[in-house]
């Protein structure tokens, strides 16, 4: 064995050893796929269609996977034989595959009708056969039951069965006419006739009587017999050309090496970045209860927006105090804080439906979304965000709004809101940048403070 061959054998042993070590941690299909990947299987694929064919095999293997093994080996092998290559994923619509029934009423430049020599399904004995015999003033109904197993068919049953076969022959001829007349320029008829033998020697060829080829046979019989005579060489023996078993192996080129895996995607779950490093807006001023209160307020505002603000009034809001307490309790709010925190949730919602700006904010708007999840790159960092409310106004401006459950005791509320706007400006700028990647309309930013009935808005470029 050459030096390169020994290197390949060593690498193969290492790959298989690593695969066996992972065998117990993966399902059968995922394990086989991982071995295929480590061996460079994708490098042997010619195009995306081959990749789809590979996926079809792994999907089939996954269906038969049970506890890391094949639940039905023979059934799996049988299904593998039924797998067909996928159509070219890059093909346009110039080629259409459809049944003859579906093609009725359409026309195509070229029509190809394959498999005309195949027979239809067997005409099994039905429990009851019948046919209608029309007369001038009425119709007669002729019924014939099937005979018991082992008995010959009754004459009436055989007669009705013969009528059914004759009707099917006429229907086949009609379908063939429909298919053939779909072609504007070219019609390709593809069929194979059966070769009949005597004493092991082929004698002649003929169509199956239940095939569409049988309907065409008076017109094409001469061509088939000429082809039969040419293939048999006039000596009664047919030379069968060798058939290729499968598509053949495709080997990797010499010196091929498995490419290195791409670097893992960097992910920061926080919503705001500054200078390329993820950071969250600080909440040093607020305790855990305040944060949980804000969570419940956000959930309730989302419900209010989805129901429609007209469906909510103060009575309905106050009736939900028990729900607010339970939601806060599930989030870990201490028992001593549940009453006042629940009342603050109700206060925020009541302020919202009483406030003109709040009612406009949650009113009907085009392209409105609540708690809208967006992910994307911002300044080279992959981040994800949740936008509390976004919509398009009647002037075509995209609004991006964030709710803030900040509270402020004492005077100078406007100065407090200005400071909050400055505090969250970078966060909102990030929201605008990600939204601009989804919508080319101008973006306007806003903060809404339901506990204060406060509002701050500005253009994304400010």
CSV table of C-alpha atoms in Angstrom, one decimal:
chain,number,residue,atom,x,y,z
A,1,UNK,CA,0.0,0.0,0.0
A,2,UNK,CA,1.3,3.4,-0.9
A,3,UNK,CA,2.0,6.1,1.6
A,4,UNK,CA,-1.1,8.1,0.6
A,5,UNK,CA,-3.2,4.9,0.8
A,6,UNK,CA,-2.0,4.3,4.3
A,7,UNK,CA,-2.8,7.8,5.3
A,8,UNK,CA,-6.3,7.4,3.9
A,9,UNK,CA,-6.8,4.2,5.7
A,10,UNK,CA,-5.6,5.7,9.0
A,11,UNK,CA,-7.9,8.7,8.5
A,12,UNK,CA,-10.8,6.4,7.8
A,13,UNK,CA,-10.2,4.4,10.9
A,14,UNK,CA,-10.1,7.6,13.0
A,15,UNK,CA,-13.4,8.8,11.5
A,16,UNK,CA,-15.1,5.5,12.1
A,17,UNK,CA,-13.7,5.3,15.7
A,18,UNK,CA,-15.0,8.8,16.4
A,19,UNK,CA,-18.4,7.9,14.9
A,20,UNK,CA,-18.7,4.8,17.0
A,21,UNK,CA,-18.0,6.8,20.1
A,22,UNK,CA,-20.9,9.1,19.2
A,23,UNK,CA,-23.2,6.2,18.3
A,24,UNK,CA,-25.1,6.1,21.6
A,25,UNK,CA,-25.7,9.9,21.6
A,26,UNK,CA,-27.4,10.2,18.2
A,27,UNK,CA,-30.4,8.7,16.5
A,28,UNK,CA,-29.7,6.2,13.7
A,29,UNK,CA,-30.3,8.6,10.9
A,30,UNK,CA,-28.3,11.4,12.5
A,31,UNK,CA,-25.4,9.0,13.2
A,32,UNK,CA,-25.3,7.7,9.6
A,33,UNK,CA,-25.6,11.3,8.3
A,34,UNK,CA,-22.7,12.4,10.6
A,35,UNK,CA,-20.5,9.6,9.3
A,36,UNK,CA,-21.4,10.5,5.7
A,37,UNK,CA,-20.4,14.2,6.4
A,38,UNK,CA,-17.1,13.2,8.1
A,39,UNK,CA,-16.3,11.0,5.0
A,40,UNK,CA,-16.9,14.0,2.7
A,41,UNK,CA,-20.1,12.7,1.2
A,42,UNK,CA,-21.4,16.2,0.3
A,43,UNK,CA,-18.2,16.8,-1.8
A,44,UNK,CA,-19.4,14.0,-4.2
A,45,UNK,CA,-22.7,15.8,-4.9
A,46,UNK,CA,-23.0,17.5,-8.3
A,47,UNK,CA,-25.7,20.0,-7.5
A,48,UNK,CA,-28.5,21.0,-5.2
A,49,UNK,CA,-30.7,18.3,-6.6
A,50,UNK,CA,-28.3,15.6,-5.4
A,51,UNK,CA,-28.4,17.2,-2.0
A,52,UNK,CA,-32.3,16.9,-2.0
A,53,UNK,CA,-31.9,13.2,-2.9
A,54,UNK,CA,-29.6,12.7,0.0
A,55,UNK,CA,-32.0,14.4,2.4
A,56,UNK,CA,-34.8,12.1,1.1
A,57,UNK,CA,-32.7,9.1,2.1
A,58,UNK,CA,-32.0,10.4,5.6
A,59,UNK,CA,-35.6,11.3,6.1
A,60,UNK,CA,-36.6,7.8,5.2
A,61,UNK,CA,-34.0,6.4,7.6
A,62,UNK,CA,-35.4,8.6,10.3
A,63,UNK,CA,-38.9,7.2,9.8
A,64,UNK,CA,-37.6,3.7,10.4
A,65,UNK,CA,-35.4,4.6,13.4
A,66,UNK,CA,-36.6,3.2,16.6
A,67,UNK,CA,-34.4,3.3,19.7
A,68,UNK,CA,-31.3,3.8,17.5
A,69,UNK,CA,-32.0,0.8,15.3
A,70,UNK,CA,-34.1,-0.1,12.3
A,71,UNK,CA,-37.6,-1.2,13.4
A,72,UNK,CA,-38.2,-3.0,10.1
A,73,UNK,CA,-35.1,-3.8,8.1
A,74,UNK,CA,-37.0,-5.5,5.2
A,75,UNK,CA,-39.6,-2.7,5.1
A,76,UNK,CA,-36.8,-0.1,5.0
A,77,UNK,CA,-35.0,-1.8,2.1
A,78,UNK,CA,-38.3,-2.0,0.2
A,79,UNK,CA,-39.0,1.7,0.7
A,80,UNK,CA,-35.4,2.5,-0.4
A,81,UNK,CA,-36.2,0.8,-3.7
A,82,UNK,CA,-39.2,3.1,-4.1
A,83,UNK,CA,-37.2,6.3,-3.7
A,84,UNK,CA,-37.1,8.4,-6.9
A,85,UNK,CA,-34.7,11.1,-7.8
A,86,UNK,CA,-36.0,14.6,-7.1
A,87,UNK,CA,-36.7,16.9,-10.1
A,88,UNK,CA,-34.1,19.5,-10.9
A,89,UNK,CA,-34.5,22.1,-8.2
A,90,UNK,CA,-33.1,24.8,-10.6
A,91,UNK,CA,-35.4,24.0,-13.4
A,92,UNK,CA,-37.9,26.5,-14.6
A,93,UNK,CA,-41.6,25.9,-15.4
A,94,UNK,CA,-41.0,25.0,-19.1
A,95,UNK,CA,-41.4,21.3,-18.1
A,96,UNK,CA,-44.6,20.2,-16.4
A,97,UNK,CA,-45.5,16.7,-15.3
A,98,UNK,CA,-49.2,16.0,-15.0
A,99,UNK,CA,-51.9,13.4,-15.5
A,100,UNK,CA,-53.9,13.2,-18.8
A,101,UNK,CA,-57.0,14.3,-16.9
A,102,UNK,CA,-55.3,17.4,-15.6
A,103,UNK,CA,-53.9,18.3,-19.0
A,104,UNK,CA,-57.4,18.4,-20.5
A,105,UNK,CA,-58.1,21.8,-22.1
A,106,UNK,CA,-54.4,22.8,-22.1
A,107,UNK,CA,-51.9,22.9,-25.0
A,108,UNK,CA,-48.1,22.5,-25.1
A,109,UNK,CA,-45.5,22.9,-27.8
A,110,UNK,CA,-44.2,19.4,-27.0
A,111,UNK,CA,-46.0,16.5,-25.3
A,112,UNK,CA,-44.3,13.3,-24.1
A,113,UNK,CA,-46.5,10.3,-23.2
A,114,UNK,CA,-44.4,7.6,-21.5
A,115,UNK,CA,-45.4,4.1,-20.4
A,116,UNK,CA,-48.1,3.5,-23.0
A,117,UNK,CA,-47.3,-0.2,-23.0
A,118,UNK,CA,-48.1,-0.6,-19.3
A,119,UNK,CA,-51.4,-2.3,-18.4
A,120,UNK,CA,-54.1,-0.9,-16.2
A,121,UNK,CA,-54.9,-2.4,-12.9
A,122,UNK,CA,-56.5,-5.9,-12.9
A,123,UNK,CA,-60.2,-5.9,-13.4
A,124,UNK,CA,-61.0,-7.8,-10.2
A,125,UNK,CA,-64.3,-9.5,-9.7
A,126,UNK,CA,-66.7,-7.1,-8.0
A,127,UNK,CA,-69.4,-8.3,-5.6
A,128,UNK,CA,-72.0,-6.9,-7.9
A,129,UNK,CA,-71.9,-5.7,-11.5
A,130,UNK,CA,-74.6,-3.8,-13.2
A,131,UNK,CA,-75.3,-1.9,-16.4
A,132,UNK,CA,-78.1,0.2,-17.8
A,133,UNK,CA,-79.7,-0.7,-21.1
A,134,UNK,CA,-81.5,2.4,-22.6
A,135,UNK,CA,-84.8,2.2,-24.4
A,136,UNK,CA,-86.9,4.8,-26.0
A,137,UNK,CA,-89.1,5.4,-23.0
A,138,UNK,CA,-87.2,3.8,-20.1
A,139,UNK,CA,-84.0,2.2,-19.0
A,140,UNK,CA,-83.5,-1.4,-18.0
A,141,UNK,CA,-81.1,-2.2,-15.1
A,142,UNK,CA,-79.2,-5.5,-15.5
A,143,UNK,CA,-77.7,-6.8,-12.2
A,144,UNK,CA,-75.3,-9.8,-11.8
A,145,UNK,CA,-73.8,-11.0,-8.5
A,146,UNK,CA,-70.5,-12.6,-8.3
A,147,UNK,CA,-70.4,-16.4,-8.0
A,148,UNK,CA,-68.9,-18.2,-5.0
A,149,UNK,CA,-65.2,-18.8,-4.9
A,150,UNK,CA,-64.2,-21.7,-7.2
A,151,UNK,CA,-67.3,-21.4,-9.4
A,152,UNK,CA,-67.4,-20.1,-12.9
A,153,UNK,CA,-69.0,-16.7,-13.5
A,154,UNK,CA,-72.6,-16.8,-14.5
A,155,UNK,CA,-73.4,-15.9,-18.1
A,156,UNK,CA,-75.0,-12.7,-17.1
A,157,UNK,CA,-72.1,-11.7,-14.9
A,158,UNK,CA,-69.6,-12.5,-17.7
A,159,UNK,CA,-71.8,-10.5,-20.1
A,160,UNK,CA,-71.8,-7.4,-17.9
A,161,UNK,CA,-68.1,-7.8,-17.2
A,162,UNK,CA,-67.5,-7.9,-21.0
A,163,UNK,CA,-69.5,-4.7,-21.4
A,164,UNK,CA,-67.4,-3.0,-18.7
A,165,UNK,CA,-64.2,-4.0,-20.5
A,166,UNK,CA,-65.6,-2.6,-23.8
A,167,UNK,CA,-66.6,0.6,-22.1
A,168,UNK,CA,-63.1,0.9,-20.5
A,169,UNK,CA,-61.5,0.3,-23.9
A,170,UNK,CA,-63.5,3.2,-25.4
A,171,UNK,CA,-62.6,5.4,-22.4
A,172,UNK,CA,-58.9,4.6,-22.9
A,173,UNK,CA,-59.1,5.6,-26.5
A,174,UNK,CA,-60.8,8.8,-25.5
A,175,UNK,CA,-58.0,9.6,-23.0
A,176,UNK,CA,-55.3,8.8,-25.5
A,177,UNK,CA,-57.0,11.2,-28.0
A,178,UNK,CA,-57.1,13.9,-25.3
A,179,UNK,CA,-53.4,13.5,-24.5
A,180,UNK,CA,-52.3,13.4,-28.1
A,181,UNK,CA,-54.2,16.5,-29.1
A,182,UNK,CA,-52.5,18.6,-26.3
A,183,UNK,CA,-49.4,19.0,-28.6
A,184,UNK,CA,-49.0,22.0,-30.8
A,185,UNK,CA,-45.8,20.9,-32.6
A,186,UNK,CA,-44.3,17.6,-31.4
A,187,UNK,CA,-45.8,14.5,-29.9
A,188,UNK,CA,-43.6,11.7,-28.5
A,189,UNK,CA,-45.3,8.4,-27.8
A,190,UNK,CA,-43.1,6.0,-25.7
A,191,UNK,CA,-44.1,2.4,-25.2
A,192,UNK,CA,-42.7,-1.1,-25.0
A,193,UNK,CA,-44.4,-4.2,-26.4
A,194,UNK,CA,-44.3,-7.6,-24.8
A,195,UNK,CA,-42.1,-10.2,-26.5
A,196,UNK,CA,-43.7,-13.6,-26.7
A,197,UNK,CA,-41.6,-16.8,-26.5
A,198,UNK,CA,-42.0,-20.4,-27.7
A,199,UNK,CA,-39.7,-23.0,-26.3
A,200,UNK,CA,-37.5,-20.2,-24.9
A,201,UNK,CA,-37.1,-18.5,-28.3
A,202,UNK,CA,-38.8,-15.1,-28.9
A,203,UNK,CA,-41.3,-15.3,-31.7
A,204,UNK,CA,-43.2,-12.1,-31.9
A,205,UNK,CA,-44.1,-8.9,-30.0
A,206,UNK,CA,-47.6,-7.7,-29.1
A,207,UNK,CA,-49.0,-5.1,-26.7
A,208,UNK,CA,-50.8,-5.9,-23.5
A,209,UNK,CA,-54.5,-5.9,-24.3
A,210,UNK,CA,-55.3,-3.5,-21.4
A,211,UNK,CA,-52.7,-0.9,-22.3
A,212,UNK,CA,-53.0,2.3,-24.3
A,213,UNK,CA,-50.5,0.9,-26.8
A,214,UNK,CA,-53.2,-1.7,-27.7
A,215,UNK,CA,-55.4,1.2,-28.8
A,216,UNK,CA,-52.5,2.5,-31.0
A,217,UNK,CA,-51.4,-0.9,-32.3
A,218,UNK,CA,-53.2,-0.8,-35.7
A,219,UNK,CA,-51.1,2.3,-36.5
A,220,UNK,CA,-47.7,1.4,-35.0
A,221,UNK,CA,-47.6,-2.4,-35.3
A,222,UNK,CA,-45.4,-2.3,-38.4
A,223,UNK,CA,-42.8,-0.1,-36.6
A,224,UNK,CA,-42.6,-2.5,-33.6
A,225,UNK,CA,-42.3,-5.6,-35.8
A,226,UNK,CA,-39.5,-4.0,-37.8
A,227,UNK,CA,-37.7,-3.1,-34.6
A,228,UNK,CA,-38.2,-6.7,-33.3
A,229,UNK,CA,-36.8,-8.2,-36.5
A,230,UNK,CA,-33.8,-5.9,-36.4
A,231,UNK,CA,-33.1,-6.6,-32.8
A,232,UNK,CA,-33.5,-10.4,-33.1
A,233,UNK,CA,-31.2,-10.4,-36.2
A,234,UNK,CA,-33.6,-12.7,-38.0
A,235,UNK,CA,-32.4,-15.7,-36.0
A,236,UNK,CA,-34.9,-15.7,-33.2
A,237,UNK,CA,-32.5,-14.4,-30.6
A,238,UNK,CA,-32.6,-11.0,-29.0
A,239,UNK,CA,-29.4,-9.4,-27.9
A,240,UNK,CA,-30.1,-7.7,-24.6
A,241,UNK,CA,-27.9,-4.7,-24.1
A,242,UNK,CA,-26.2,-4.6,-20.7
A,243,UNK,CA,-28.0,-2.4,-18.2
A,244,UNK,CA,-26.1,-0.1,-15.8
A,245,UNK,CA,-26.7,-1.0,-12.1
A,246,UNK,CA,-27.3,2.3,-10.4
A,247,UNK,CA,-25.6,5.7,-11.2
A,248,UNK,CA,-22.1,4.4,-10.4
A,249,UNK,CA,-19.6,5.5,-7.8
A,250,UNK,CA,-18.2,9.0,-7.7
A,251,UNK,CA,-14.9,9.2,-5.9
A,252,UNK,CA,-13.2,12.2,-4.2
A,253,UNK,CA,-10.2,13.6,-6.0
A,254,UNK,CA,-6.8,12.6,-4.8
A,255,UNK,CA,-5.6,14.8,-2.0
A,256,UNK,CA,-9.0,16.0,-1.0
A,257,UNK,CA,-9.4,17.0,2.6
A,258,UNK,CA,-12.4,17.7,4.7
A,259,UNK,CA,-12.8,21.5,4.9
A,260,UNK,CA,-12.7,23.1,8.4
A,261,UNK,CA,-16.0,23.8,10.0
A,262,UNK,CA,-17.1,27.4,9.9
A,263,UNK,CA,-16.8,29.4,13.1
A,264,UNK,CA,-19.7,29.3,15.5
A,265,UNK,CA,-22.2,32.2,15.2
A,266,UNK,CA,-21.7,34.7,18.0
A,267,UNK,CA,-24.9,35.3,19.9
A,268,UNK,CA,-25.8,37.8,22.5
A,269,UNK,CA,-29.3,37.5,23.8
A,270,UNK,CA,-29.4,41.0,25.1
A,271,UNK,CA,-31.3,43.5,23.0
A,272,UNK,CA,-28.9,46.5,22.9
A,273,UNK,CA,-25.3,46.8,21.8
A,274,UNK,CA,-22.9,49.7,22.0
A,275,UNK,CA,-19.5,49.7,20.5
A,276,UNK,CA,-19.8,46.1,19.3
A,277,UNK,CA,-20.2,44.7,22.8
A,278,UNK,CA,-23.6,43.6,24.1
A,279,UNK,CA,-24.9,45.4,27.1
A,280,UNK,CA,-28.3,45.9,28.7
A,281,UNK,CA,-29.8,49.1,29.9
A,282,UNK,CA,-29.1,49.3,33.6
A,283,UNK,CA,-31.9,49.0,36.1
A,284,UNK,CA,-30.0,49.9,39.3
A,285,UNK,CA,-32.8,52.2,40.3
A,286,UNK,CA,-35.4,49.4,40.3
A,287,UNK,CA,-35.9,46.3,42.3
A,288,UNK,CA,-37.1,42.9,41.3
A,289,UNK,CA,-40.7,43.8,42.0
A,290,UNK,CA,-40.6,46.8,39.7
A,291,UNK,CA,-39.1,44.7,36.9
A,292,UNK,CA,-41.8,42.0,37.3
A,293,UNK,CA,-44.5,44.7,37.4
A,294,UNK,CA,-43.2,45.9,34.0
A,295,UNK,CA,-43.4,42.4,32.6
A,296,UNK,CA,-47.1,42.0,33.6
A,297,UNK,CA,-47.9,45.5,32.3
A,298,UNK,CA,-46.4,44.6,28.9
A,299,UNK,CA,-48.4,41.3,28.7
A,300,UNK,CA,-51.6,43.1,29.5
A,301,UNK,CA,-51.0,45.9,27.0
A,302,UNK,CA,-50.4,43.3,24.3
A,303,UNK,CA,-53.7,41.6,25.2
A,304,UNK,CA,-55.4,45.0,25.1
A,305,UNK,CA,-54.0,45.8,21.7
A,306,UNK,CA,-54.9,42.4,20.3
A,307,UNK,CA,-58.5,42.6,21.7
A,308,UNK,CA,-58.9,46.2,20.5
A,309,UNK,CA,-58.9,49.1,22.9
A,310,UNK,CA,-62.6,49.6,22.6
A,311,UNK,CA,-63.2,46.2,24.2
A,312,UNK,CA,-61.6,47.4,27.5
A,313,UNK,CA,-62.9,49.8,30.1
A,314,UNK,CA,-62.1,50.5,33.8
A,315,UNK,CA,-64.5,47.9,35.1
A,316,UNK,CA,-62.9,45.2,33.1
A,317,UNK,CA,-59.4,46.3,34.2
A,318,UNK,CA,-60.3,46.4,37.9
A,319,UNK,CA,-62.0,43.0,37.6
A,320,UNK,CA,-58.6,41.6,36.6
A,321,UNK,CA,-56.8,42.4,39.9
A,322,UNK,CA,-56.8,38.8,40.9
A,323,UNK,CA,-55.2,37.9,37.6
A,324,UNK,CA,-52.5,40.5,38.0
A,325,UNK,CA,-51.7,39.3,41.5
A,326,UNK,CA,-51.3,35.7,40.3
A,327,UNK,CA,-49.2,36.7,37.4
A,328,UNK,CA,-46.9,38.7,39.7
A,329,UNK,CA,-46.8,35.8,42.2
A,330,UNK,CA,-45.7,33.4,39.5
A,331,UNK,CA,-42.8,35.7,38.6
A,332,UNK,CA,-41.6,35.7,42.2
A,333,UNK,CA,-43.0,38.9,43.7
A,334,UNK,CA,-43.1,38.6,47.5
A,335,UNK,CA,-46.5,38.3,49.1
A,336,UNK,CA,-46.2,41.6,50.9
A,337,UNK,CA,-45.8,43.4,47.5
A,338,UNK,CA,-48.6,41.7,45.6
A,339,UNK,CA,-51.5,44.1,46.5
A,340,UNK,CA,-49.8,47.3,45.7
A,341,UNK,CA,-48.0,45.9,42.6
A,342,UNK,CA,-51.4,44.6,41.3
A,343,UNK,CA,-52.9,48.0,41.8
A,344,UNK,CA,-50.1,49.6,39.9
A,345,UNK,CA,-50.7,47.3,36.9
A,346,UNK,CA,-54.4,48.3,37.0
A,347,UNK,CA,-53.4,52.0,37.3
A,348,UNK,CA,-51.1,51.7,34.2
A,349,UNK,CA,-53.9,50.2,32.1
A,350,UNK,CA,-56.5,52.7,33.3
A,351,UNK,CA,-54.2,55.6,32.4
A,352,UNK,CA,-53.6,54.1,29.0
A,353,UNK,CA,-57.3,53.9,28.0
A,354,UNK,CA,-58.0,57.4,29.4
A,355,UNK,CA,-55.0,58.9,27.6
A,356,UNK,CA,-55.6,60.2,24.1
A,357,UNK,CA,-52.1,59.3,23.0
A,358,UNK,CA,-52.5,55.8,24.5
A,359,UNK,CA,-55.7,55.2,22.6
A,360,UNK,CA,-54.1,56.4,19.4
A,361,UNK,CA,-51.1,54.2,20.0
A,362,UNK,CA,-53.2,51.0,20.5
A,363,UNK,CA,-55.9,51.9,17.9
A,364,UNK,CA,-56.2,50.2,14.5
A,365,UNK,CA,-53.2,50.8,12.2
A,366,UNK,CA,-51.9,49.0,9.1
A,367,UNK,CA,-49.1,46.4,9.6
A,368,UNK,CA,-49.5,46.6,13.4
A,369,UNK,CA,-47.5,44.1,15.5
A,370,UNK,CA,-47.2,43.6,19.2
A,371,UNK,CA,-44.2,42.1,21.0
A,372,UNK,CA,-42.5,41.8,17.6
A,373,UNK,CA,-39.3,39.6,17.6
A,374,UNK,CA,-36.5,40.8,15.3
A,375,UNK,CA,-33.0,39.4,14.9
A,376,UNK,CA,-30.2,40.8,12.9
A,377,UNK,CA,-26.7,42.2,12.6
A,378,UNK,CA,-26.0,45.6,14.1
A,379,UNK,CA,-22.5,47.1,14.0
A,380,UNK,CA,-21.2,43.6,13.3
A,381,UNK,CA,-23.0,42.0,16.3
A,382,UNK,CA,-25.8,39.5,16.0
A,383,UNK,CA,-28.6,40.5,18.4
A,384,UNK,CA,-32.3,39.8,19.0
A,385,UNK,CA,-34.9,42.3,20.2
A,386,UNK,CA,-38.5,42.5,21.1
A,387,UNK,CA,-40.4,45.6,19.9
A,388,UNK,CA,-43.4,46.3,22.1
A,389,UNK,CA,-45.5,48.0,19.4
A,390,UNK,CA,-44.9,48.8,15.7
A,391,UNK,CA,-47.3,50.0,13.0
A,392,UNK,CA,-47.6,52.3,10.0
A,393,UNK,CA,-49.5,55.5,10.3
A,394,UNK,CA,-51.7,57.2,7.6
A,395,UNK,CA,-48.7,59.2,6.3
A,396,UNK,CA,-46.7,56.0,5.6
A,397,UNK,CA,-44.3,56.4,8.6
A,398,UNK,CA,-43.2,53.2,10.4
A,399,UNK,CA,-43.5,53.7,14.2
A,400,UNK,CA,-41.4,51.8,16.7
A,401,UNK,CA,-42.7,52.2,20.3
A,402,UNK,CA,-41.3,50.9,23.6
A,403,UNK,CA,-43.4,50.9,26.8
A,404,UNK,CA,-41.6,52.0,30.0
A,405,UNK,CA,-43.2,51.4,33.4
A,406,UNK,CA,-41.0,54.0,35.0
A,407,UNK,CA,-42.6,56.0,37.9
A,408,UNK,CA,-41.6,59.4,39.2
A,409,UNK,CA,-42.6,61.0,42.5
A,410,UNK,CA,-42.8,64.7,42.9
A,411,UNK,CA,-42.6,67.5,40.3
A,412,UNK,CA,-40.4,68.0,37.2
A,413,UNK,CA,-42.0,65.1,35.3
A,414,UNK,CA,-41.1,66.6,31.9
A,415,UNK,CA,-37.4,66.8,32.9
A,416,UNK,CA,-37.6,63.2,34.1
A,417,UNK,CA,-39.1,62.1,30.8
A,418,UNK,CA,-36.3,63.9,28.9
A,419,UNK,CA,-33.7,62.1,30.9
A,420,UNK,CA,-35.4,58.7,30.2
A,421,UNK,CA,-35.4,59.6,26.5
A,422,UNK,CA,-31.7,60.3,26.6
A,423,UNK,CA,-31.2,57.1,28.5
A,424,UNK,CA,-32.9,54.8,26.0
A,425,UNK,CA,-31.8,56.7,22.9
A,426,UNK,CA,-29.1,54.1,21.9
A,427,UNK,CA,-31.5,51.2,22.5
A,428,UNK,CA,-34.1,52.7,20.3
A,429,UNK,CA,-31.5,53.6,17.6
A,430,UNK,CA,-30.7,49.9,17.5
A,431,UNK,CA,-34.4,49.0,17.1
A,432,UNK,CA,-34.7,51.5,14.2
A,433,UNK,CA,-31.6,50.0,12.5
A,434,UNK,CA,-32.9,46.5,12.6
A,435,UNK,CA,-36.4,47.6,11.5
A,436,UNK,CA,-34.9,49.5,8.5
A,437,UNK,CA,-33.6,46.2,7.2
A,438,UNK,CA,-37.2,44.9,7.0
A,439,UNK,CA,-39.0,48.1,5.9
A,440,UNK,CA,-37.8,50.9,3.7
A,441,UNK,CA,-40.3,53.4,5.1
A,442,UNK,CA,-39.2,56.3,7.3
A,443,UNK,CA,-39.0,55.2,11.0
A,444,UNK,CA,-40.1,57.3,13.9
A,445,UNK,CA,-39.3,56.2,17.5
A,446,UNK,CA,-41.3,56.7,20.6
A,447,UNK,CA,-41.4,55.9,24.4
A,448,UNK,CA,-44.7,55.6,26.2
A,449,UNK,CA,-45.0,55.7,30.0
A,450,UNK,CA,-48.4,54.4,31.0
A,451,UNK,CA,-47.9,55.2,34.7
A,452,UNK,CA,-47.1,58.8,33.9
A,453,UNK,CA,-49.2,59.2,30.7
A,454,UNK,CA,-45.9,60.3,29.3
A,455,UNK,CA,-44.8,60.4,25.7
A,456,UNK,CA,-41.6,61.1,23.9
A,457,UNK,CA,-41.1,60.8,20.1
A,458,UNK,CA,-38.3,61.6,17.6
A,459,UNK,CA,-37.1,60.6,14.1
A,460,UNK,CA,-34.7,57.7,13.9
A,461,UNK,CA,-32.0,59.9,12.5
A,462,UNK,CA,-32.0,62.3,15.4
